[in-house]
Amino acid sequence: MGSELHINGHRTVAAPGMSLFGAAESLGIKVPTSCNQNGKCRECLVEVSQGMELLSPKTPEENHLRENFRLSCRCKIAADPGVVRCHTMRRGEMRIERHAFELPAGGQKWKLDPAVTRDGDRILLEGQEIARSTAPIHGLAMDLGTTTVVIRLLNLETGEVVADASFENPQRFGGSDVMARIQFDTQDKSRLLQRTLAGYLTHAIEEFPVDPQTIYEIVVAGNSTMRDIFFRLNVHSIGQSPYRSITELEMEAGRRTTTSLWESASKLSLPLHPRARAYGLPIISGHVGADAAACLLAVDLANENRLIAVMDIGTNTELILGNKHKIFAASCPAGPAFEGGAISCGMPGLSGAIERVKIGTDGALETGVIGNGPPLGICGSGLVDLVSELVRTGRINPLGRFEDGSEKFIVAAEGDASIYLTEGDINELAQAKGANVAGLQVVFHDYGISFSDLDVFYLAGGFGRHLDIESSKRIGLIPNIENSKIVRIGNAAIEGACIALLSRAKRAELEELVKNVTHCRLEAHENFFNFFVEGCQFNPVEAQPAAHNI
Ligand code: FES
């Protein structure tokens, strides 16, 4: 007799006393560890979605963990029978967008000019010798997101991508949004968030097909909180009004000339060459971070004459609007609904997620599932499709209420299990969308243009890449503009980080460009609340009358 245990979708029967780590190993699942299961490295995280009551009580080594997270080497099956479902931090299998598409800067209009160069067998960093070697020289670019991390390994002599990797940000045990992470990091004096991430990065780097000692620089893009936690800075001020990174405060006080960061990679516990350097891209302001800055490089905004907008939809949505003459930016706290969080049957965009929904003329539901297997839940793009179809067919009204008084809409059912959508879920999507729409309205209003004045609307990020444009326009997630102006560009932030890694000239260009971006502080805008309330409704977002201040 034992408990039925599902780890990463694999099933086994585990007897009382068996650790989740041991059970995972018996299923051939590799759990990250650097301490041989003795509770010290805190890397062996699992997120438990069912059966928490069947597990042993939390141990002192797990006191730092929130909600449903456990250390798999400490956590044992304590009772049977029953069902326990959990997963390790996901790697690779997540449909994380690793690349960018259709970008103007993608054509390499810049010259290969990295900070690390070779002179015979001398390896130079900014002209100073740091090593002697005839092996190839490499660099890393990283997009450090609240939910996901993407790293790319490049050959610095050729500019070629050698390998890449992606994984769920293991800092999720400290909360799913930046505010929760700030609170966690401020209370925790042991830098556990940074150390856990460094452990996961170390494993990813060691799996690359090159000697880590040949990696001499890492360039980091990420929102202000993720970047500053990575560089072991105090993030308390980003969580308090007026929401500023300590680097901005120091710049204002005249103690630094830029918000960008340099640090020895060894001080950040990364297994690179001992003299390797980490460079954190500058942030724009407040929560508009180094990821938004990287997008500026990726879309080549410094050389852009057309009016463009970039919208990177996620837990925190970044907005950029303008051209080389005038740039505005904002950050919208949308919450986790777009990543499948806070939704009854929500899940990230990985195998088993319903990603497409259509309702036929006969009322029959057609769904598309990632991996074509049985559906396990709904991811963000499936949620947008589903709500859009329910609005189109009159099953829910623009306020997100079921017209027939139902409590839920069944999307898929098998035996006792069903995948469904409640009014509460619709409300979560409405609020996430409301924050984005309010951001769009504020930025366009302050810039003095209407949506119809745009030449190009770039939809960035993994979620944006998989959104159905018509569904998104119908429920007002993106502005109701011509399809020909909408370009889905995938992960622009990693592209921007790569450009900064390979070109010192582009790095210098970005350092200047961020100083000329006007940050629209949404929370301070007089119309924000009205825009938000309007944006929560499931109606197309139409062009506002323009003030024409271009
Ligand atoms: S394996 Fe290191 S804490 Fe569990």
XYZ file of C-alpha atoms and ligand atoms in Angstrom:
554
model
C 0.000 0.000 0.000
C 1.207 3.506 -0.642
C 0.259 6.896 -1.999
C -0.213 7.505 -5.687
C 2.467 10.031 -6.571
C 2.585 12.084 -9.773
C 5.832 13.971 -10.386
C 6.154 16.021 -13.580
C 3.247 13.964 -14.964
C 4.968 10.594 -14.260
C 3.132 8.222 -11.909
C 4.460 5.906 -9.225
C 3.317 4.418 -5.921
C 5.326 5.666 -2.932
C 5.365 4.042 0.497
C 5.287 6.140 3.676
C 8.816 7.297 4.516
C 9.907 7.689 0.903
C 11.243 11.161 0.057
C 9.939 13.002 -2.987
C 13.560 13.277 -4.132
C 13.967 9.482 -3.995
C 10.666 8.952 -5.772
C 11.655 11.409 -8.513
C 15.006 9.656 -8.974
C 13.253 6.285 -9.263
C 11.218 7.775 -12.120
C 14.388 8.980 -13.859
C 13.681 12.638 -13.058
C 16.809 14.660 -12.370
C 16.324 16.962 -9.400
C 18.765 19.899 -9.089
C 21.093 19.436 -6.099
C 24.515 20.539 -4.898
C 24.442 19.019 -1.424
C 23.757 15.323 -1.842
C 20.300 15.540 -0.308
C 21.350 16.858 3.075
C 19.034 19.882 3.143
C 21.771 22.474 2.624
C 21.671 23.658 -0.997
C 17.887 24.325 -1.052
C 17.839 23.614 -4.788
C 15.684 20.471 -4.820
C 12.430 22.450 -4.933
C 9.090 20.930 -5.843
C 5.735 22.677 -6.129
C 2.895 20.574 -4.744
C -0.489 20.990 -6.408
C -2.395 18.197 -4.660
C -2.089 16.077 -1.509
C -0.088 18.445 0.727
C -1.804 16.789 3.731
C -0.263 13.416 2.824
C 3.272 14.777 3.233
C 5.522 15.030 6.300
C 5.492 18.375 8.172
C 7.873 21.092 6.991
C 11.394 20.751 8.423
C 13.477 23.698 9.721
C 15.392 23.696 6.408
C 12.084 24.488 4.674
C 10.981 27.393 6.854
C 11.790 29.859 4.091
C 9.383 28.269 1.611
C 6.002 29.782 0.873
C 2.714 28.236 -0.130
C 3.003 24.834 -1.741
C 6.756 24.568 -2.124
C 8.828 21.846 -0.441
C 12.415 20.631 -0.542
C 12.107 17.192 -2.097
C 15.007 15.740 -0.091
C 13.349 16.729 3.208
C 9.741 15.980 2.301
C 8.463 12.431 2.721
C 5.257 10.597 2.056
C 3.675 10.453 5.531
C 0.313 8.799 4.975
C -1.509 6.619 2.530
C -3.681 6.172 0.595
C -4.236 9.271 -1.500
C -2.913 11.187 -4.457
C 0.037 13.592 -4.405
C 0.838 15.731 -7.434
C 3.946 17.863 -7.672
C 6.536 19.068 -10.125
C 10.165 20.105 -10.009
C 11.073 23.527 -11.412
C 10.457 23.071 -15.116
C 13.291 23.134 -17.584
C 13.365 23.073 -21.350
C 9.933 21.462 -21.636
C 8.321 24.848 -20.967
C 7.380 26.652 -24.094
C 9.574 29.580 -23.164
C 10.296 31.759 -26.137
C 14.031 31.613 -26.619
C 14.276 33.648 -29.757
C 13.130 36.820 -31.374
C 11.672 37.180 -34.830
C 11.286 39.861 -37.466
C 13.366 42.420 -35.633
C 14.927 45.384 -37.428
C 18.206 44.978 -35.491
C 18.268 41.283 -36.405
C 20.011 42.082 -39.671
C 23.195 42.954 -37.744
C 23.564 46.587 -38.762
C 26.226 46.774 -36.088
C 29.786 45.545 -36.001
C 31.001 42.657 -33.824
C 32.800 44.518 -31.062
C 32.608 42.612 -27.739
C 34.243 43.754 -24.508
C 36.245 40.498 -24.444
C 38.732 40.082 -27.293
C 41.782 38.035 -28.204
C 45.314 39.066 -29.076
C 47.139 35.824 -29.942
C 46.793 33.743 -26.791
C 46.058 36.811 -24.653
C 42.401 37.212 -23.605
C 41.554 40.867 -23.014
C 38.623 42.457 -21.178
C 38.291 46.097 -22.264
C 41.923 45.858 -23.433
C 43.280 44.474 -20.135
C 44.744 40.981 -20.125
C 42.704 38.636 -17.920
C 43.828 35.214 -19.190
C 46.054 33.277 -21.578
C 44.338 30.680 -23.720
C 44.036 29.500 -27.297
C 40.553 28.012 -26.709
C 37.490 29.806 -28.163
C 36.148 32.701 -26.067
C 32.520 32.743 -24.982
C 29.958 35.015 -23.377
C 26.493 34.574 -21.918
C 23.346 36.651 -22.404
C 20.522 36.231 -19.923
C 16.915 37.368 -19.715
C 16.001 37.052 -16.060
C 12.214 37.055 -15.796
C 10.021 36.815 -12.715
C 8.635 33.514 -13.985
C 11.217 32.227 -16.453
C 14.942 32.488 -17.135
C 16.526 32.210 -20.589
C 20.288 32.054 -21.163
C 22.175 31.976 -24.414
C 25.823 31.052 -24.947
C 27.653 32.919 -27.724
C 31.060 32.650 -29.335
C 32.510 36.148 -28.900
C 34.865 35.826 -31.882
C 32.182 34.884 -34.401
C 28.968 36.150 -32.768
C 27.367 32.731 -33.234
C 24.892 31.222 -30.777
C 26.465 28.015 -29.440
C 23.669 26.833 -27.117
C 20.769 28.054 -25.032
C 18.764 26.946 -22.024
C 15.593 27.973 -20.231
C 13.974 27.121 -16.918
C 11.337 28.255 -14.480
C 12.753 30.870 -12.127
C 13.321 28.856 -8.920
C 12.817 32.038 -6.893
C 9.101 31.333 -7.225
C 9.250 29.790 -3.758
C 9.509 33.396 -2.534
C 6.276 34.466 -4.267
C 4.989 34.742 -7.822
C 5.307 38.504 -8.377
C 8.016 41.088 -7.870
C 6.399 42.655 -4.791
C 6.366 39.288 -2.985
C 10.024 38.703 -3.938
C 10.990 42.156 -2.667
C 9.299 41.429 0.639
C 10.976 38.027 0.862
C 14.417 39.340 -0.019
C 14.114 42.249 2.404
C 13.250 39.949 5.319
C 15.751 37.238 4.412
C 19.286 38.238 5.296
C 20.909 35.181 3.692
C 20.324 36.144 0.020
C 18.519 32.872 -0.552
C 16.779 34.074 -3.719
C 20.095 34.971 -5.340
C 21.846 31.825 -4.134
C 19.099 29.506 -5.348
C 19.101 31.107 -8.787
C 22.915 30.932 -8.909
C 22.648 27.181 -8.167
C 20.237 26.640 -11.074
C 22.362 28.796 -13.388
C 25.441 26.803 -12.415
C 23.751 23.537 -13.421
C 22.591 25.052 -16.737
C 26.054 26.481 -17.506
C 27.781 23.198 -16.651
C 25.514 21.407 -19.130
C 26.604 23.657 -22.003
C 28.924 21.963 -24.499
C 31.907 24.198 -23.647
C 34.294 24.538 -20.714
C 32.718 27.188 -18.379
C 36.254 28.548 -17.903
C 36.069 29.835 -21.499
C 33.138 32.120 -20.570
C 34.445 35.610 -19.776
C 31.384 37.825 -19.620
C 27.665 37.608 -18.870
C 25.199 40.340 -19.849
C 22.014 40.430 -17.791
C 18.613 41.778 -18.833
C 15.645 41.500 -16.488
C 13.138 43.626 -14.656
C 14.588 45.974 -12.047
C 13.826 43.666 -9.116
C 15.216 40.493 -10.724
C 18.333 42.308 -11.919
C 19.055 43.897 -8.557
C 18.458 40.666 -6.598
C 20.846 38.899 -8.997
C 23.508 41.545 -8.315
C 22.842 41.203 -4.560
C 21.582 44.759 -4.143
C 19.016 45.857 -1.601
C 15.634 45.895 -3.392
C 13.555 47.367 -0.588
C 13.213 50.773 -2.301
C 11.721 49.219 -5.476
C 8.794 47.978 -3.395
C 8.005 51.363 -1.805
C 6.605 54.463 -3.472
C 8.118 56.060 -5.542
C 9.426 52.552 -6.540
C 13.061 53.215 -7.421
C 16.028 50.887 -7.723
C 18.872 51.675 -5.369
C 20.950 52.369 -8.482
C 18.596 55.224 -9.412
C 18.754 56.651 -5.915
C 22.557 56.511 -5.969
C 22.612 58.161 -9.381
C 20.398 60.983 -8.146
C 22.698 61.432 -5.166
C 25.676 61.734 -7.546
C 27.265 58.486 -6.368
C 27.105 56.790 -9.784
C 26.715 57.953 -13.380
C 24.617 55.084 -14.703
C 22.126 52.522 -13.400
C 24.002 49.726 -15.168
C 26.013 47.305 -13.026
C 29.385 45.572 -13.174
C 30.442 42.801 -10.864
C 32.911 39.966 -10.791
C 31.103 36.769 -11.826
C 32.863 34.887 -9.038
C 31.274 37.194 -6.435
C 27.884 36.173 -7.846
C 28.805 32.478 -7.393
C 28.790 31.702 -11.117
C 31.166 28.994 -12.365
C 32.740 31.083 -15.145
C 36.374 32.065 -15.651
C 37.620 33.506 -12.313
C 38.125 36.925 -13.923
C 34.853 36.926 -15.842
C 32.600 39.947 -15.476
C 28.837 40.330 -15.139
C 27.287 43.408 -16.735
C 23.705 44.361 -15.818
C 22.040 46.443 -18.510
C 20.819 49.845 -17.313
C 17.236 50.139 -16.164
C 14.897 52.790 -17.513
C 13.209 53.851 -14.276
C 11.368 52.206 -11.392
C 9.841 48.918 -12.499
C 10.647 49.664 -16.150
C 13.804 47.634 -16.029
C 16.758 46.249 -17.922
C 14.438 43.921 -19.891
C 12.631 46.931 -21.362
C 16.052 48.504 -22.016
C 17.107 45.357 -23.888
C 13.944 45.636 -26.019
C 15.016 49.158 -27.021
C 18.180 47.640 -28.517
C 16.337 44.742 -30.110
C 13.905 46.972 -32.002
C 16.707 49.464 -32.787
C 14.727 52.371 -31.384
C 17.746 54.688 -31.380
C 17.632 54.641 -35.190
C 13.872 54.380 -35.703
C 11.966 57.151 -37.451
C 8.609 55.379 -37.507
C 6.246 55.529 -34.536
C 6.446 52.154 -32.856
C 5.030 50.549 -29.713
C 6.443 47.504 -27.932
C 4.205 45.565 -25.555
C 5.754 42.669 -23.633
C 2.823 41.015 -21.860
C 3.585 39.066 -18.696
C 3.347 39.108 -14.919
C 4.641 42.632 -15.355
C 3.799 44.099 -18.757
C 6.301 46.532 -20.247
C 5.224 49.200 -22.684
C 7.462 51.333 -24.878
C 6.219 53.958 -27.325
C 7.996 56.338 -29.644
C 10.856 56.721 -32.076
C 14.400 58.092 -31.988
C 13.091 61.577 -31.217
C 10.874 60.846 -28.210
C 10.336 57.674 -26.148
C 7.841 56.938 -23.357
C 7.725 53.747 -21.263
C 5.610 52.224 -18.510
C 5.306 49.055 -16.478
C 1.880 47.529 -15.713
C 1.490 45.132 -12.762
C -0.777 42.626 -14.512
C -0.332 39.663 -12.139
C 0.067 35.982 -13.009
C -3.188 35.313 -14.989
C -1.435 35.514 -18.379
C 0.962 32.781 -17.245
C -1.947 30.577 -16.106
C -1.552 31.611 -12.434
C -4.573 32.440 -10.203
C -6.879 30.606 -12.649
C -8.785 27.521 -11.339
C -7.533 25.214 -14.088
C -4.649 27.421 -15.226
C -1.171 26.168 -16.042
C 1.948 27.479 -17.814
C 2.305 27.000 -21.565
C 3.698 23.478 -21.501
C 2.656 20.060 -22.700
C -0.992 19.364 -21.856
C -2.088 23.001 -21.800
C -5.132 24.008 -23.844
C -3.737 26.824 -25.972
C -6.473 27.258 -28.591
C -10.267 27.312 -28.281
C -12.958 27.772 -30.929
C -16.721 27.437 -30.576
C -18.340 26.190 -33.782
C -21.672 27.317 -35.221
C -23.265 24.221 -33.658
C -21.907 25.219 -30.242
C -19.290 22.433 -30.266
C -15.970 23.263 -28.655
C -12.722 22.702 -30.541
C -9.543 22.829 -28.485
C -5.861 22.695 -29.364
C -3.550 21.150 -26.747
C 0.222 21.667 -26.615
C 1.820 18.298 -27.395
C -1.538 16.942 -28.677
C -2.013 14.786 -25.542
C -4.953 14.860 -23.110
C -5.685 18.341 -21.713
C -4.365 19.050 -18.192
C -5.283 22.728 -17.870
C -5.488 26.059 -19.702
C -2.546 28.349 -20.410
C -2.701 32.106 -21.025
C -3.313 32.025 -24.791
C -6.038 29.373 -24.312
C -7.659 31.534 -21.667
C -7.709 34.554 -23.986
C -9.173 32.421 -26.804
C -11.802 30.872 -24.533
C -13.050 34.147 -23.056
C -13.026 35.735 -26.497
C -15.153 32.905 -27.913
C -17.572 33.081 -24.969
C -17.966 36.826 -25.609
C -18.359 36.309 -29.372
C -21.091 33.722 -28.917
C -22.908 35.778 -26.263
C -22.309 33.310 -23.414
C -20.697 35.988 -21.303
C -21.361 39.721 -21.361
C -18.738 42.476 -21.576
C -18.650 42.587 -17.761
C -17.539 38.951 -17.677
C -20.779 37.491 -16.277
C -22.340 34.284 -17.600
C -25.574 35.284 -19.338
C -27.358 32.061 -18.363
C -26.476 32.343 -14.670
C -24.066 29.358 -14.739
C -21.294 29.139 -12.195
C -18.757 27.661 -14.540
C -18.138 26.705 -18.152
C -16.810 23.192 -18.741
C -14.021 23.165 -21.322
C -13.094 19.468 -21.128
C -14.271 16.591 -18.961
C -12.960 13.100 -18.397
C -14.364 10.918 -15.604
C -14.521 12.951 -12.398
C -11.944 15.412 -13.602
C -12.912 18.460 -15.592
C -11.262 21.598 -16.875
C -13.496 24.595 -16.403
C -13.675 28.361 -16.228
C -15.433 30.299 -13.455
C -16.546 33.922 -13.215
C -13.712 34.325 -10.702
C -11.235 33.236 -13.406
C -12.785 35.625 -15.909
C -12.434 38.360 -13.312
C -8.709 37.570 -12.886
C -8.216 37.942 -16.636
C -10.294 41.139 -16.623
C -8.094 42.708 -13.956
C -4.845 41.691 -15.641
C -6.153 43.066 -18.905
C -7.444 46.211 -17.180
C -3.934 47.000 -15.933
C -2.520 46.581 -19.456
C -5.210 48.690 -21.101
C -4.797 51.423 -18.495
C -1.060 51.386 -19.243
C -1.682 51.681 -22.974
C -4.170 54.516 -22.557
C -1.928 56.477 -20.188
C 1.172 56.140 -22.346
C -0.594 57.035 -25.606
C -2.496 59.859 -23.919
C 0.658 61.367 -22.414
C 2.587 60.931 -25.648
C -0.221 62.781 -27.406
C -1.094 60.249 -30.095
C -3.855 57.823 -30.877
C -3.458 54.069 -31.555
C -4.175 54.743 -35.212
C -1.062 56.971 -35.461
C 1.192 53.948 -34.874
C 3.277 52.531 -37.704
C 4.210 49.264 -35.960
C 2.893 47.486 -32.861
C 5.454 44.931 -31.659
C 4.016 42.189 -29.454
C 7.013 40.837 -27.539
C 7.574 37.895 -25.184
C 6.575 34.236 -25.200
C 2.942 34.880 -24.322
C 2.595 37.531 -27.024
C 4.120 35.147 -29.548
C 1.321 32.598 -29.115
C -1.658 34.924 -28.742
C -4.397 34.825 -31.340
C -4.573 38.379 -32.667
C -8.326 38.381 -33.380
C -9.181 36.953 -29.952
C -6.884 39.479 -28.285
C -8.427 42.385 -30.138
C -11.995 41.205 -29.480
C -11.584 41.217 -25.697
C -9.445 44.363 -25.698
C -6.126 42.869 -24.674
C -4.352 44.723 -27.469
C -5.554 47.839 -29.336
C -7.943 47.421 -32.227
C -5.493 48.358 -34.975
C -4.885 46.917 -38.430
C -3.359 43.445 -38.393
C -0.697 44.573 -40.857
C 0.772 46.832 -38.158
C 1.010 44.079 -35.533
C 4.296 42.146 -35.462
C 4.907 39.329 -32.974
C 8.610 39.358 -32.158
C 9.100 36.684 -29.469
C 11.754 37.165 -26.817
C 13.125 40.604 -27.687
C 14.836 41.005 -24.292
C 17.252 38.087 -24.848
C 17.942 39.439 -28.336
C 18.793 42.838 -26.858
C 21.044 41.235 -24.226
C 22.913 39.377 -27.005
C 23.409 42.605 -28.970
C 24.827 44.267 -25.835
C 27.137 41.282 -25.294
C 28.488 41.430 -28.837
C 28.730 45.174 -29.372
C 30.275 47.750 -27.053
C 29.015 50.465 -29.403
C 25.394 49.282 -28.950
C 25.989 49.064 -25.199
C 27.144 52.685 -25.158
C 24.197 53.646 -27.357
C 21.807 52.054 -24.856
C 23.465 53.793 -21.889
C 22.589 57.127 -23.536
C 19.199 56.070 -24.848
C 17.758 55.073 -21.448
C 18.476 58.575 -20.141
C 16.131 59.975 -22.771
C 13.141 57.748 -22.005
C 10.239 59.357 -20.159
C 8.807 57.006 -17.561
C 5.000 57.257 -17.287
C 4.142 56.477 -13.678
C 0.774 54.830 -14.016
C -0.062 54.926 -10.334
C 0.331 58.703 -10.340
C -1.837 59.372 -13.395
C -5.140 61.156 -12.718
C -7.101 58.972 -15.162
C -5.493 55.644 -14.321
C -8.416 54.317 -12.304
C -10.994 55.233 -14.965
C -8.854 53.653 -17.689
C -8.441 50.539 -15.526
C -12.181 50.128 -14.868
C -12.947 50.583 -18.561
C -10.101 48.208 -19.477
C -11.566 45.442 -17.297
C -14.509 45.150 -19.684
C -14.360 42.700 -22.559
C -14.704 45.209 -25.388
C -12.263 46.124 -28.164
C -9.900 48.929 -27.166
C -10.474 51.695 -29.653
C -8.301 54.622 -30.611
C -8.658 57.583 -28.275
C -8.898 61.093 -29.741
C -5.318 62.211 -30.240
C -3.829 65.377 -28.815
C -1.182 65.235 -31.573
C 1.901 66.291 -29.696
C 4.310 64.215 -31.726
S 19.208 18.343 -2.272
Fe 20.151 20.070 -1.350
S 18.570 20.797 -0.070
Fe 17.670 19.069 -0.944
